[in-house]
């Protein structure tokens, strides 16, 4: 082999042609293939009338031939769960799992909204959710701080349980799943909380969820790649004993990982309740599973140690394209769920197969 | 400078009723390389685990660099200057070579950011290359993750990690047990480099040829006790002599209570 270099003792060699192909590239290729697939279906399926999913030749409203309306929807519908999946990604990289994020969104939304209500709606008095009149029209910082503090609190409990009692993350966060769902129903005894102040409503209006998702994704990506926090997260997920022997405070680090994950979920709750202008006890259903699915589709290994924020963002895009694509080809909702489940399983099987191939070379 | 870098007095470890280590008196001079030999279950690894603080001893004293020490964990021992290459390699598979070398003691900038302080990849890469050069370890691509490396390369990384940080004492527990011929040669070269640099070493090994090639002194363990302390450089001692101590056919004068 021409590009093989050999080094003295040990006969160790390194073949540059076997340089590892970044996993994110595979996810990106999958994304492109999926889009092409749906475009092809739009042409092939008889009832589709030769429609295109992402292109729009008739209307040039946005000055492009892209169907910007649909592209916006694709991104917008994954942005809020995407914010959660950023936190879940670092939890999975650390070798754990967080099942509590969906119910946490519900509980945090209820709590946040009860601090964000405005007094008068169209001249009518807004029904009080929990507190007295003092809780109306609070400065915007109040609901945000309360929400993030609640997230940090729940995350600290998750992390402490996992770090100090040694119970599996699955069990700890499954318990927290039920506790949070309970909190979200108990907070107002099941009543929805609605009508926030204009300031609060601005957080999640229009394309703002996408802006938050993009900003947080960049921050998290930088943290995971360039800081000690990120390096230790990968190290713990890769080999916890080695991390401990190397002097990393594994317990404290795990608490931080779960706190950051829960704070991101709480922030997603702020954005979601602001976008919907209301909070209901059932909000965030299945979000924890979708967030995990985005990370897994994006190549984050459930065994820990492997994956990236970029992968998860691409995974979220794949998720959005699949959802929109199914709607585009007019697939019924129940088929959508089945197909989505099959795709998630397929992604993990493919990843495992690929990992085995690369270790055999 | 103290006469002994490491000294243990009456070091004892009982696991319930099992007396894994009994009254071990052990001395290591600065710059000296000592091999610990003995049959399986003779107490070699137990002895190492007491020194490195992995377990807490039942009885006895450990003096490191002249001062009595009691390590609460391997970290304490490492901070005091004892670097250990464990039988199970303590490497993070998904990280590359500099990441593993500097795991837990990263070179960072912007330290005011606390846990989010920024890694100085360039400095760590530079220090890694220098460390590998000093220990004569050849690793073709240090950006490669440990997962993609052979057993020998992994072992070399683990040893280079201990050697990069100028420890006061290096302990290696069976460093070549799982390696091929060429890889073993490479590890032995690193050990010679340590010897030339005057850094003391405790080597746990089953390999008689390796022990006679590399070390100054052999301490033999049998059934939890030290049964011989052999100066193989000064006295005329053969491999067969050592074997007879290991198997219990002979016991050195002064260690009769081990029989």
Coordinates of C-alpha atoms in Angstrom, one line a residue:
Chain A
X1 CA 0.0 0.0 0.0
X2 CA 1.4 3.3 -1.1
X3 CA 0.1 5.5 1.7
X4 CA 1.0 3.2 4.5
X5 CA 3.6 4.5 7.0
X6 CA 5.6 2.2 9.2
X7 CA 7.4 3.1 12.4
X8 CA 10.4 1.3 13.8
X9 CA 9.9 -1.1 16.7
X10 CA 6.6 -2.9 17.1
X11 CA 5.9 -2.8 13.4
X12 CA 3.0 -0.5 14.1
X13 CA 1.5 0.9 11.0
X14 CA -1.2 3.4 10.1
X15 CA -3.0 3.3 6.9
X16 CA -4.3 6.8 6.0
X17 CA -6.9 5.3 3.6
X18 CA -8.7 3.9 6.6
X19 CA -9.1 7.3 8.3
X20 CA -12.5 7.1 10.0
X21 CA -15.3 8.6 8.1
X22 CA -17.2 11.0 10.4
X23 CA -20.5 9.7 11.6
X24 CA -22.2 13.0 11.0
X25 CA -21.5 12.7 7.3
X26 CA -23.6 9.5 7.3
X27 CA -26.5 11.2 9.0
X28 CA -26.2 14.0 6.5
X29 CA -26.3 11.6 3.6
X30 CA -29.3 9.9 5.1
X31 CA -31.0 13.3 5.3
X32 CA -30.3 14.1 1.7
X33 CA -31.5 10.6 0.6
X34 CA -34.7 10.9 2.6
X35 CA -35.5 14.3 0.9
X36 CA -34.8 12.8 -2.5
X37 CA -36.9 9.8 -1.6
X38 CA -39.9 11.9 -0.7
X39 CA -39.4 14.1 -3.8
X40 CA -39.4 10.9 -5.9
X41 CA -42.6 9.6 -4.1
X42 CA -44.2 13.0 -4.9
X43 CA -43.5 12.3 -8.6
X44 CA -44.4 8.6 -8.6
X45 CA -47.5 8.2 -6.4
X46 CA -50.5 8.6 -8.6
X47 CA -52.6 10.7 -6.2
X48 CA -49.7 13.2 -5.6
X49 CA -50.2 15.1 -8.8
X50 CA -46.4 15.5 -9.4
X51 CA -46.0 17.7 -6.3
X52 CA -42.7 18.6 -4.9
X53 CA -42.0 18.6 -1.2
X54 CA -39.4 21.3 -0.9
X55 CA -39.6 23.1 -4.2
X56 CA -42.2 25.5 -5.4
X57 CA -42.1 26.7 -9.0
X58 CA -45.4 28.5 -9.1
X59 CA -45.0 30.9 -6.2
X60 CA -41.8 32.9 -5.9
X61 CA -43.0 34.8 -2.9
X62 CA -39.6 34.3 -1.1
X63 CA -37.6 35.0 -4.1
X64 CA -36.4 31.3 -4.3
X65 CA -37.8 28.2 -5.9
X66 CA -37.7 26.6 -2.5
X67 CA -41.0 26.0 -0.7
X68 CA -40.0 28.2 2.3
X69 CA -43.3 27.7 4.0
X70 CA -42.8 24.0 4.3
X71 CA -39.1 24.3 5.1
X72 CA -40.0 26.6 8.0
X73 CA -42.6 24.1 9.3
X74 CA -40.1 21.2 9.1
X75 CA -37.6 23.1 11.2
X76 CA -40.1 24.7 13.5
X77 CA -41.7 21.5 14.5
X78 CA -38.4 19.9 15.6
X79 CA -36.9 23.0 17.2
X80 CA -38.5 22.7 20.7
X81 CA -37.9 18.9 21.0
X82 CA -34.5 19.7 19.5
X83 CA -33.6 21.9 22.5
X84 CA -34.4 19.0 24.8
X85 CA -32.4 16.6 22.6
X86 CA -29.3 18.7 23.1
X87 CA -29.4 18.1 26.8
X88 CA -30.3 14.4 26.3
X89 CA -27.4 14.1 23.9
X90 CA -24.8 14.9 26.6
X91 CA -26.6 12.7 29.1
X92 CA -26.4 9.7 26.7
X93 CA -22.7 10.6 25.9
X94 CA -22.0 10.4 29.6
X95 CA -23.4 6.8 29.6
X96 CA -26.8 7.6 31.0
X97 CA -30.4 8.2 29.8
X98 CA -33.0 10.8 30.7
X99 CA -36.7 9.7 30.5
X100 CA -38.0 12.5 32.6
X101 CA -37.6 15.3 30.1
X102 CA -41.1 15.1 28.5
X103 CA -43.1 15.3 31.8
X104 CA -40.6 17.9 33.0
X105 CA -41.7 20.0 30.0
X106 CA -45.3 19.6 31.1
X107 CA -44.6 20.5 34.8
X108 CA -42.2 23.3 34.0
X109 CA -44.7 24.8 31.5
X110 CA -47.5 24.8 34.1
X111 CA -45.2 26.4 36.8
X112 CA -43.7 29.0 34.4
X113 CA -47.0 30.0 33.0
X114 CA -48.5 30.7 36.4
X115 CA -45.8 33.3 36.9
X116 CA -46.2 34.7 33.4
X117 CA -49.9 35.4 33.2
X118 CA -51.2 38.9 32.3
X119 CA -54.1 40.5 34.2
X120 CA -56.4 41.6 31.5
X121 CA -57.3 39.6 28.3
X122 CA -59.4 41.6 25.9
X123 CA -60.6 43.7 28.8
X124 CA -61.7 40.6 30.7
X125 CA -60.0 39.5 33.9
X126 CA -57.7 36.5 33.2
X127 CA -58.7 33.5 35.4
X128 CA -56.1 33.1 38.2
X129 CA -54.2 29.9 37.9
X130 CA -52.6 29.4 41.3
X131 CA -51.6 32.6 43.0
X132 CA -53.3 35.9 43.9
X133 CA -53.3 39.0 41.9
X134 CA -49.6 39.7 42.8
X135 CA -48.6 37.0 40.2
X136 CA -50.0 38.9 37.3
X137 CA -47.8 40.9 34.9
X138 CA -44.5 40.1 36.7
X139 CA -41.3 41.1 34.9
X140 CA -40.4 38.6 32.3
X141 CA -37.3 37.5 34.3
X142 CA -39.5 36.0 37.0
X143 CA -41.1 33.1 35.0
X144 CA -37.8 32.4 33.2
X145 CA -35.8 32.2 36.5
X146 CA -38.5 30.1 38.2
X147 CA -38.6 27.7 35.2
X148 CA -34.8 27.3 35.0
X149 CA -34.6 26.9 38.8
X150 CA -37.2 24.2 38.7
X151 CA -35.3 22.4 35.9
X152 CA -32.1 22.7 37.8
X153 CA -33.8 21.3 40.9
X154 CA -35.3 18.3 39.1
X155 CA -31.9 17.7 37.3
X156 CA -30.0 17.9 40.6
X157 CA -32.3 15.2 42.1
X158 CA -31.9 13.0 39.0
X159 CA -28.2 13.4 39.0
X160 CA -27.8 12.9 42.7
X161 CA -29.9 9.7 42.7
X162 CA -27.8 8.3 39.9
X163 CA -24.4 9.5 41.2
X164 CA -24.8 8.8 44.9
X165 CA -27.2 5.8 45.3
X166 CA -25.9 4.0 42.2
X167 CA -29.4 3.2 40.9
X168 CA -29.5 2.9 37.1
X169 CA -30.3 6.1 35.2
X170 CA -33.3 4.4 33.6
X171 CA -35.0 3.8 36.9
X172 CA -34.2 7.2 38.5
X173 CA -35.5 9.1 35.5
X174 CA -38.5 6.8 35.1
X175 CA -39.5 7.6 38.6
X176 CA -39.0 11.3 37.9
X177 CA -41.1 10.9 34.8
X178 CA -44.1 9.9 36.9
X179 CA -43.3 12.5 39.6
X180 CA -43.2 15.3 37.1
X181 CA -46.4 14.2 35.4
X182 CA -48.0 14.2 38.8
X183 CA -46.6 17.7 39.5
X184 CA -48.0 19.1 36.3
X185 CA -51.5 17.8 37.1
X186 CA -51.3 18.8 40.8
X187 CA -50.1 22.4 40.2
X188 CA -53.5 23.6 39.0
X189 CA -55.6 20.5 39.8
X190 CA -55.7 19.8 36.0
X191 CA -56.8 23.3 34.9
X192 CA -54.8 24.8 31.9
X193 CA -53.0 28.1 32.5
X194 CA -53.3 30.6 29.7
X195 CA -52.6 34.1 28.4
X196 CA -49.1 35.3 29.3
X197 CA -47.8 38.8 29.1
X198 CA -46.8 40.1 25.7
X199 CA -43.2 40.1 26.7
X200 CA -43.4 36.4 27.6
X201 CA -45.3 35.6 24.5
X202 CA -42.4 37.0 22.4
X203 CA -40.0 34.3 23.6
X204 CA -41.6 31.6 21.4
X205 CA -43.4 33.6 18.8
X206 CA -42.8 33.1 15.0
X207 CA -39.5 31.5 14.2
X208 CA -38.0 32.2 17.7
X209 CA -38.0 28.5 18.7
X210 CA -35.6 27.9 15.8
X211 CA -33.4 30.8 16.8
X212 CA -33.2 29.4 20.4
X213 CA -32.5 25.9 19.1
X214 CA -29.7 27.1 16.8
X215 CA -28.1 29.3 19.5
X216 CA -28.2 26.6 22.1
X217 CA -26.9 24.0 19.7
X218 CA -23.9 26.2 18.9
X219 CA -23.2 26.8 22.6
X220 CA -23.5 23.1 23.5
X221 CA -21.4 22.0 20.5
X222 CA -18.6 24.4 21.6
X223 CA -18.9 23.2 25.2
X224 CA -18.8 19.5 24.3
X225 CA -15.8 20.0 21.9
X226 CA -13.6 22.6 23.6
X227 CA -14.2 22.6 27.3
X228 CA -13.1 20.4 30.2
X229 CA -16.8 19.7 30.9
X230 CA -17.3 18.2 27.5
X231 CA -14.1 16.1 27.6
X232 CA -15.0 14.7 31.0
X233 CA -18.5 13.9 29.8
X234 CA -17.0 11.8 26.9
X235 CA -14.5 10.2 29.3
X236 CA -17.1 9.1 31.8
X237 CA -19.3 7.6 29.1
X238 CA -16.3 5.9 27.5
X239 CA -14.8 4.3 30.6
X240 CA -16.2 5.4 34.0
X241 CA -13.5 3.6 36.0
X242 CA -10.7 5.2 33.9
X243 CA -12.3 8.6 34.4
X244 CA -12.4 8.1 38.2
X245 CA -8.8 6.8 38.3
X246 CA -7.8 9.9 36.3
X247 CA -9.0 12.2 39.0
X248 CA -12.3 13.3 37.5
X249 CA -15.0 13.9 40.2
X250 CA -17.4 11.5 38.4
X251 CA -20.3 12.0 40.9
X252 CA -20.2 15.8 40.8
X253 CA -19.9 15.7 37.0
X254 CA -23.0 13.5 36.6
X255 CA -25.1 15.8 38.7
X256 CA -24.0 18.7 36.4
X257 CA -24.8 16.7 33.3
X258 CA -28.4 15.9 34.5
X259 CA -28.9 19.5 35.7
X260 CA -27.9 20.9 32.4
X261 CA -30.2 18.4 30.6
X262 CA -33.2 19.3 32.8
X263 CA -32.5 23.1 32.5
X264 CA -32.6 22.7 28.7
X265 CA -35.9 20.8 29.0
X266 CA -37.3 23.5 31.3
X267 CA -36.2 26.1 28.7
X268 CA -38.0 24.1 26.0
X269 CA -41.1 24.3 28.3
X270 CA -40.7 28.1 28.4
X271 CA -40.5 28.4 24.6
X272 CA -43.3 25.9 24.1
X273 CA -45.8 27.6 26.5
X274 CA -44.9 31.0 25.1
X275 CA -45.5 29.7 21.6
X276 CA -48.8 28.1 22.5
X277 CA -49.8 31.0 24.9
X278 CA -51.1 28.3 27.3
X279 CA -49.8 25.5 29.4
X280 CA -51.6 22.2 30.0
X281 CA -50.8 19.3 32.2
X282 CA -50.5 16.9 29.3
X283 CA -47.9 18.9 27.4
X284 CA -44.6 17.3 26.3
X285 CA -46.1 13.8 25.9
X286 CA -43.6 11.5 24.1
X287 CA -41.0 14.4 24.0
X288 CA -38.5 12.4 26.0
X289 CA -38.7 9.6 23.5
X290 CA -38.5 11.8 20.5
X291 CA -35.5 13.7 22.0
X292 CA -33.7 10.3 22.6
X293 CA -34.7 9.3 19.0
X294 CA -33.2 12.4 17.5
X295 CA -29.9 11.8 19.4
X296 CA -29.8 8.1 18.4
X297 CA -30.6 8.9 14.7
X298 CA -27.8 11.4 14.9
X299 CA -25.3 8.7 15.8
X300 CA -25.1 9.2 19.6
X301 CA -24.3 5.7 21.0
X302 CA -26.5 4.5 23.9
X303 CA -23.4 2.8 25.3
X304 CA -21.9 6.2 25.9
X305 CA -18.8 8.0 24.8
X306 CA -19.7 8.5 21.2
X307 CA -21.8 11.1 19.4
X308 CA -21.9 14.8 18.9
X309 CA -24.2 17.8 19.1
X310 CA -23.9 18.3 15.3
X311 CA -25.1 14.7 14.9
X312 CA -28.1 15.3 17.1
X313 CA -29.0 18.5 15.1
X314 CA -28.8 16.5 11.9
X315 CA -30.8 13.7 13.6
X316 CA -33.5 16.3 14.5
X317 CA -33.6 17.4 10.8
X318 CA -34.0 13.8 9.7
X319 CA -36.8 13.5 12.3
X320 CA -38.5 16.6 10.9
X321 CA -38.2 15.6 7.3
X322 CA -39.7 12.2 8.0
X323 CA -42.6 13.7 9.9
X324 CA -43.3 16.4 7.2
X325 CA -42.6 13.9 4.4
X326 CA -45.3 11.5 5.8
X327 CA -47.8 14.3 6.0
X328 CA -46.7 15.4 2.4
X329 CA -47.5 12.0 1.0
X330 CA -50.7 12.0 3.0
X331 CA -49.8 9.0 5.1
X332 CA -52.3 8.5 8.0
X333 CA -51.1 9.4 11.5
X334 CA -51.1 5.8 12.8
X335 CA -48.9 4.6 9.9
X336 CA -46.6 7.5 10.6
X337 CA -46.0 6.3 14.2
X338 CA -45.3 2.7 13.0
X339 CA -42.9 3.9 10.2
X340 CA -41.1 6.3 12.7
X341 CA -40.6 3.4 15.1
X342 CA -39.2 1.2 12.3
X343 CA -36.9 4.0 11.2
X344 CA -35.4 4.5 14.7
X345 CA -34.8 0.8 15.1
X346 CA -33.3 0.7 11.6
X347 CA -30.9 3.6 12.4
X348 CA -29.5 1.9 15.5
X349 CA -29.1 -1.5 13.7
X350 CA -27.3 0.2 10.9
X351 CA -25.1 2.1 13.3
X352 CA -24.2 -1.1 15.2
X353 CA -23.4 -2.9 12.0
X354 CA -21.2 0.0 10.9
X355 CA -19.3 0.1 14.2
X356 CA -18.6 -3.6 14.0
X357 CA -17.3 -3.2 10.4
X358 CA -15.0 -0.4 11.5
X359 CA -13.6 -2.4 14.4
X360 CA -13.0 -5.4 12.2
X361 CA -10.8 -3.6 9.7
Chain B
X1 CA 17.2 12.8 50.0
X2 CA 15.8 9.8 51.9
X3 CA 17.5 6.4 51.9
X4 CA 14.3 4.8 50.7
X5 CA 11.7 6.2 48.3
X6 CA 9.2 3.6 49.6
X7 CA 9.1 1.5 52.7
X8 CA 6.4 -0.7 54.2
X9 CA 6.5 -2.0 57.7
X10 CA 4.3 -5.0 58.8
X11 CA 1.9 -4.2 55.9
X12 CA -1.1 -6.5 56.3
X13 CA -4.4 -7.0 54.5
X14 CA -7.1 -9.5 55.6
X15 CA -10.3 -10.0 53.5
X16 CA -12.5 -11.4 56.3
X17 CA -10.7 -14.6 57.2
X18 CA -8.4 -14.7 54.2
X19 CA -5.0 -13.4 55.0
X20 CA -4.0 -12.0 51.6
X21 CA -1.0 -10.1 52.8
X22 CA 0.8 -10.7 56.1
X23 CA 3.5 -8.5 57.7
X24 CA 5.2 -7.3 54.5
X25 CA 8.5 -5.4 55.1
X26 CA 9.6 -3.9 51.8
X27 CA 12.1 -1.2 50.9
X28 CA 12.8 0.6 47.6
X29 CA 15.8 2.8 47.1
X30 CA 15.8 5.9 44.8
X31 CA 16.4 4.9 41.2
X32 CA 16.0 1.2 42.0
X33 CA 14.0 -1.2 39.8
X34 CA 12.4 -4.0 41.7
X35 CA 10.4 -7.0 40.4
X36 CA 7.7 -8.6 42.5
X37 CA 7.2 -12.3 41.7
X38 CA 5.1 -15.0 43.1
X39 CA 2.5 -17.6 42.2
X40 CA -1.2 -16.6 41.5
X41 CA -2.7 -15.5 44.8
X42 CA 0.6 -15.0 46.5
X43 CA -0.3 -11.5 47.4
X44 CA 1.5 -9.4 44.7
X45 CA -1.6 -7.5 43.5
X46 CA -2.9 -7.1 47.0
X47 CA 0.5 -5.6 48.0
X48 CA 0.3 -3.1 45.0
X49 CA -3.3 -2.3 45.9
X50 CA -2.4 -1.3 49.4
X51 CA 0.5 1.0 48.2
X52 CA -1.6 2.7 45.6
X53 CA -4.5 3.3 47.9
X54 CA -7.0 1.2 45.9
X55 CA -7.8 -0.6 49.2
X56 CA -7.2 0.3 52.8
X57 CA -4.8 -1.8 54.7
X58 CA -5.7 -3.9 57.8
X59 CA -2.5 -3.1 59.6
X60 CA 1.0 -1.7 59.1
X61 CA 2.7 1.4 57.9
X62 CA 3.7 2.8 54.5
X63 CA 6.4 5.4 54.3
X64 CA 6.7 7.2 51.0
X65 CA 9.6 9.6 50.5
X66 CA 10.4 9.3 54.2
X67 CA 6.9 10.3 55.4
X68 CA 4.2 8.0 56.6
X69 CA 1.2 8.1 54.2
X70 CA -2.4 6.8 54.2
X71 CA -4.0 7.3 50.7
X72 CA -7.7 7.4 50.5
X73 CA -7.7 6.4 46.9
X74 CA -5.6 6.0 43.8
X75 CA -6.0 9.7 43.2
X76 CA -4.3 10.6 46.5
X77 CA -1.4 8.2 45.6
X78 CA -1.1 9.8 42.2
X79 CA -1.0 13.3 43.6
X80 CA 1.7 12.2 46.0
X81 CA 3.7 11.0 42.9
X82 CA 2.9 7.3 42.6
X83 CA 1.8 6.4 39.0
X84 CA 0.3 3.0 38.4
X85 CA -0.3 1.1 35.2
X86 CA -3.1 -1.2 36.3
X87 CA -3.7 -4.7 34.9
X88 CA -7.0 -3.5 33.5
X89 CA -6.0 -0.5 31.5
X90 CA -7.5 2.7 32.7
X91 CA -8.0 4.3 29.3
X92 CA -11.1 6.0 27.8
X93 CA -11.6 4.1 24.5
X94 CA -13.4 6.8 22.6
X95 CA -10.7 9.5 23.3
X96 CA -7.5 10.0 21.5
X97 CA -3.9 9.8 22.8
X98 CA -3.4 13.4 24.2
X99 CA -6.9 13.3 25.7
X100 CA -6.1 10.1 27.6
X101 CA -2.6 11.3 28.6
X102 CA -4.1 14.5 30.1
X103 CA -7.4 13.1 31.4
X104 CA -8.1 14.7 34.7
X105 CA -5.2 17.1 34.4
X106 CA -5.9 18.9 31.2
X107 CA -3.9 22.0 30.2
X108 CA -6.5 24.7 30.0
X109 CA -7.0 28.4 29.3
X110 CA -9.6 30.8 30.5
X111 CA -9.7 29.1 33.9
X112 CA -12.2 31.6 35.3
X113 CA -14.8 29.6 33.4
X114 CA -14.6 26.8 36.0
X115 CA -15.9 23.5 34.6
X116 CA -16.3 25.2 31.3
X117 CA -12.7 26.3 31.0
X118 CA -11.3 25.8 27.5
X119 CA -8.9 23.0 26.6
X120 CA -5.5 23.9 25.2
X121 CA -5.4 21.2 22.5
X122 CA -2.2 22.6 21.0
X123 CA -0.2 22.5 24.2
X124 CA -1.4 19.0 25.1
X125 CA -0.6 17.7 21.6
X126 CA 2.9 19.2 21.9
X127 CA 3.5 17.8 25.4
X128 CA 2.2 14.4 24.2
X129 CA 4.6 14.3 21.3
X130 CA 7.5 15.2 23.7
X131 CA 6.4 12.6 26.2
X132 CA 6.1 9.9 23.6
X133 CA 9.6 10.8 22.2
X134 CA 11.1 10.7 25.7
X135 CA 9.7 7.2 26.3
X136 CA 10.5 6.1 22.8
X137 CA 6.9 5.1 22.2
X138 CA 6.0 5.1 18.5
X139 CA 2.3 5.8 17.9
X140 CA 1.6 6.6 14.2
X141 CA -1.4 8.8 14.7
X142 CA -2.1 10.3 18.1
X143 CA -5.4 11.6 16.8
X144 CA -6.6 8.1 16.5
X145 CA -9.1 7.0 19.2
X146 CA -7.8 4.3 21.6
X147 CA -10.6 1.9 20.4
X148 CA -8.8 1.6 17.1
X149 CA -5.5 0.6 18.6
X150 CA -3.8 -2.7 19.2
X151 CA -3.3 -4.1 22.7
X152 CA 0.4 -3.1 22.6
X153 CA -0.4 0.4 21.5
X154 CA -2.9 0.8 24.3
X155 CA -0.4 -0.5 26.8
X156 CA 2.2 1.9 25.5
X157 CA -0.2 4.8 25.9
X158 CA -1.0 3.8 29.4
X159 CA 2.7 3.6 30.3
X160 CA 3.6 6.8 28.4
X161 CA 0.9 8.4 30.6
X162 CA 2.7 7.5 33.7
X163 CA 6.1 8.3 32.3
X164 CA 5.1 11.7 30.9
X165 CA 4.4 13.2 34.3
X166 CA 7.8 12.6 36.0
X167 CA 6.4 10.6 38.9
X168 CA 8.5 9.7 42.0
X169 CA 7.5 6.1 41.7
X170 CA 6.1 4.0 38.9
X171 CA 4.2 0.7 39.5
X172 CA 3.4 -1.7 36.7
X173 CA 1.2 -4.7 37.3
X174 CA 1.8 -7.3 34.6
X175 CA 2.4 -4.7 31.8
X176 CA 3.2 -7.2 29.1
X177 CA 1.0 -10.2 30.0
X178 CA -1.3 -9.7 27.0
X179 CA 1.2 -8.5 24.5
X180 CA 3.0 -10.0 21.5
X181 CA 6.8 -10.2 21.2
X182 CA 7.4 -6.9 19.4
X183 CA 5.0 -5.0 21.7
X184 CA 6.6 -6.5 24.8
X185 CA 10.0 -5.3 23.4
X186 CA 8.6 -1.8 23.1
X187 CA 7.3 -1.8 26.7
X188 CA 10.6 -3.1 27.9
X189 CA 12.3 -0.3 26.1
X190 CA 10.2 2.2 28.0
X191 CA 11.2 0.6 31.3
X192 CA 14.9 0.9 30.3
X193 CA 14.3 4.6 29.6
X194 CA 12.9 5.0 33.1
X195 CA 15.9 3.3 34.5
X196 CA 18.3 5.7 32.6
X197 CA 16.2 8.6 33.9
X198 CA 16.7 7.3 37.4
X199 CA 13.0 6.9 38.1
X200 CA 12.3 4.0 40.5
X201 CA 9.9 1.2 39.4
X202 CA 8.0 -1.7 40.9
X203 CA 7.3 -4.3 38.3
X204 CA 4.9 -7.2 38.9
X205 CA 5.7 -9.9 36.4
X206 CA 5.6 -13.6 35.7
X207 CA 8.2 -13.4 33.0
X208 CA 11.6 -14.6 34.3
X209 CA 13.6 -13.5 31.3
X210 CA 12.1 -10.0 31.5
X211 CA 12.8 -9.7 35.2
X212 CA 16.4 -10.8 34.8
X213 CA 16.8 -8.4 31.9
X214 CA 15.3 -5.3 33.5
X215 CA 15.5 -5.1 37.3
X216 CA 18.0 -4.9 40.1
X217 CA 16.3 -6.8 42.8
X218 CA 13.5 -9.5 43.0
X219 CA 11.1 -9.8 45.9
X220 CA 9.3 -13.1 46.0
X221 CA 5.8 -13.4 47.6
X222 CA 4.4 -16.7 48.8
X223 CA 1.0 -17.2 50.5
X224 CA 0.7 -13.6 51.5
X225 CA 4.2 -13.3 52.9
X226 CA 7.5 -12.1 51.5
X227 CA 9.8 -15.2 51.4
X228 CA 12.9 -13.9 49.6
X229 CA 14.6 -10.6 48.7
X230 CA 17.2 -11.3 46.0
X231 CA 19.8 -8.9 44.7
X232 CA 20.1 -10.4 41.3
X233 CA 22.7 -7.9 40.0
X234 CA 25.2 -8.6 42.8
X235 CA 24.7 -12.2 43.8
X236 CA 24.9 -15.2 41.5
X237 CA 21.2 -16.1 41.3
X238 CA 19.6 -18.1 38.5
X239 CA 16.0 -18.4 37.3
X240 CA 15.8 -21.8 38.9
X241 CA 16.7 -20.3 42.3
X242 CA 13.8 -17.8 42.0
X243 CA 11.4 -20.6 41.0
X244 CA 12.4 -22.6 44.0
X245 CA 11.5 -19.6 46.2
X246 CA 8.2 -19.1 44.4
X247 CA 7.2 -22.7 44.7
X248 CA 8.2 -23.0 48.3
X249 CA 11.1 -25.4 47.8
X250 CA 13.3 -22.9 49.5
X251 CA 13.0 -20.0 51.9
X252 CA 15.6 -17.3 52.3
X253 CA 17.3 -16.9 55.6
X254 CA 15.6 -14.2 57.6
X255 CA 12.2 -15.0 56.2
X256 CA 11.6 -18.3 58.0
X257 CA 8.2 -17.4 59.3
X258 CA 6.9 -17.4 55.7
X259 CA 7.5 -21.1 55.4

